[in-house]
Amino acid sequence: MKNIIEINNLSKYFILHTQGGVNIPVLEAVSLAASGGECVAIVGSSGAGKSTLLKCLYANYRAQAGSVRVRHRDGWVDMARAHPREILDVRRHTMGYVSQFLRAIPRVPAIDIVMAPLLATGTEPDKARVMAQALFERLNIAPRLWHLPPATFSGGEQQRINIARAFAPQPAVLLLDEPTAALDEANRNAVVELVREALRRGALLVGIFHDHAVRSAVATRIFQLRPAGVPL
Amino acid sequence: MRISTSAADTMEGYNFAYLDEHTKRMIRRAILKAIAIPGYQVPFGSREMPLPYGWGTGGIQVTAAIIGPDDVLKVIDQGSDDTTNAVNIRRFFARTTGVKTTERTGEATIIQTRHRIPETPLRDGQIIVYQVPIPEMLRWLEPREAETRKMHALGEYGAMHVKLYEDIAHHGHIAATYDYPVIVNERYLMRPSPIPKFDNPKMHMNPALQLFGAGREKRIYAVPPYTAVRSLDFEDHPFETQRWEHACELCGATDSFLDEVIMDDRGKRMFVCSDSDYCLARREKQQPAVA
Amino acid sequence: MMTETPLLEIQNLGYRYGQRAACVDISFDLFPGEVLAVVGESGSGKTTLLRCISGQLRPDTGQVLFQTRASETVDVWAISESARRWLTRTDWGFVHQNPRDGLRADVSAGANIGERLMAIGARHYGNIREEATAWMNKVELDTARIDESPSAFSGGMQQRLQIARNLVSRPRLVFMDEPTAGLDVSVQARLLDLLRGLACDLGLAAVIVTHDLAVARLLAHRTLVMNAGRVVEAGLTDQVLDDPQHPYTQLLVSSALPA
């Protein structure tokens, strides 16, 4: 299959100006290519830069060197260099991201949060509503919660809203940062099912899965990260 | 009862029409500019007059600047020739110029007025001089003079309708009954002075020259003869003048602006023409030559 | 869509107050539907920048180019004052920090909303009122209070009224100066949510000046960080806030309460 992402010699370090300019290297010359239908599980010790790698892919973090190319609209976009508008376009149409914590606008009901990315890509409101409700049902979100803002939801409920929001538009690339950390077994299984379905439709998933059972259930490939500066 | 004066009691020691000739020329220049730019407020060096502000010092200065020995002057206040303000101003000019004065609208060459336009249609060659307390229509909307001038310069008058909107919102109709805003010659927004809106249509295409003087605010403006004067309104709330269910109880007129007069302590009222000359003329016609 | 022309283009803009430079060599683009936050401390020059690009303060140097709804690019400071003032009533909106600066206190809520329509030529009372009612609904104000004076409204309601008053002419670009600064936290959230929804539904572009990074995070696609009159960092809002590069931005982000 054709590659969907190609990371080449990606380096990322943080310079903390507020702390005397200390330089913290996180990623050093990381390369990874992956294609549709793959589920790449990033593994590595704490501090190896697993989340940082996902954030560089999503262009939430800026890369110091190397390239992070994503196939988008019949071409390649280097997320490390692209104009913000292009990055937003990639996020809108090609790439979804499940962060560890739900970050949502206060007061917006759960169903609207999940419908938003669908509406942004032109789905009819009625159809978007049906799609969002179907996801809620699969993720066992009680109907009484659908029209409430998630601020007061439990950690697990918030996480499932987050998952529904990312999966709803069926993007070609999905980045998952510990998507099942706060979930019980039934809900973990529901997520596993969603991931498998995405793989079947040819999506690429790149994730951090601390839960071994989930990882072995979904991963098609393991990508080992070592802390920067530590020899192989 | 008709009053008129003649040159007999002219005062000595004052220039013709009280103001010195240089001042009159300055005012005439302002008037000419005002006529050239219909509705535009021309600043002028308003003088102290032997009357307090609010008693028509602006109108008096305009009249003083244009009056000549052959003019015939009529002065009205609220339509009437015999109220204090009208009597004072008429006597002022009679004594400082010696010109003939009149109460008959048709005889006058200059009519100075406060709050009314006579019912008898004005004709070519007449001049009507309005006394204006506050010339700036935009003042309520915008307190800064620099900004209102800019709004006039750029013709930004749309927000003026906010005032009319408020009237309709609160009263169901445009409740303003006097000092009703107009657009002159489809260009400048103008405050017609506190005449009733009943008189607004008379300003439109009037054969007479209309001059406006504001003494305290030091502004002169004008509507030249045969100039379009349009009252602001909404499509669904068109401009309307006041109407009365009564006719004048003295002359029977049904087409004039009526004053409600309280007759006694028990609240007996009667409706009579505000234009005393018009009313009298109609009555004279009905019962000729009582005298 | 990437070849779209910008709605607003700022080129090398500079402004000085005497010896002190308030804005130095500032350039950026804003595209239709894009929300841009300008963050920085008081005195960083962000409000001066906003006034320069919104036609209120003529910059000493540089250009402000705007694409009108007739798809014509105009140099905001080269066109006539009349054309510039027309822009401020039609294609642009300006939401002040203090609603008293943006509202007419002595006329009703309905007249406040309707004023722009009347200013651009609307002359049908019924239609104006209908439009004012619709906008009160959109900004979640009780339409039964259409004839009340804004002084009878709470701070949050006044701010929503100010927004309706601006949006009624369907501007394509709205400038906002600390729109949530004077409000309680819960009222702020409601207003932010409303602004986000309106910007999204109407395809509005906006420049929001704020010292509150949470406001930037919730509303803005992109963020400019200003310090001492210069733009020290610019980029995607989450990039700027999550991975700040410039020492000043790092300080700003680390000093803020969690957003």
Short mmCIF file of C-alpha atoms in Angstrom, two decimals, chain B residues 14-15 23 37 39 106 119 129 137 144 150 157-158 180 213 229 266:
data_model
loop_
_atom_site.label_atom_id
_atom_site.label_comp_id
_atom_site.label_asym_id
_atom_site.label_seq_id
_atom_site.Cartn_x
_atom_site.Cartn_y
_atom_site.Cartn_z
CA TYR B 14 -28.74 104.15 16.35
CA ASN B 15 -27.70 102.89 12.94
CA THR B 23 -21.76 93.46 10.93
CA ILE B 37 -25.61 75.48 0.09
CA GLY B 39 -29.58 73.38 4.53
CA GLY B 106 -49.78 89.04 2.01
CA GLU B 119 -51.34 79.64 6.71
CA VAL B 129 -36.91 84.48 8.87
CA MET B 137 -30.40 68.06 14.45
CA ARG B 144 -19.20 66.08 19.52
CA LYS B 150 -18.20 65.21 9.61
CA TYR B 157 -27.80 60.59 8.20
CA GLY B 158 -29.09 57.03 8.32
CA TYR B 180 -39.36 67.40 12.82
CA GLY B 213 -30.88 82.31 12.44
CA VAL B 229 -37.70 69.79 1.61
CA ARG B 266 -63.70 75.08 34.98
#
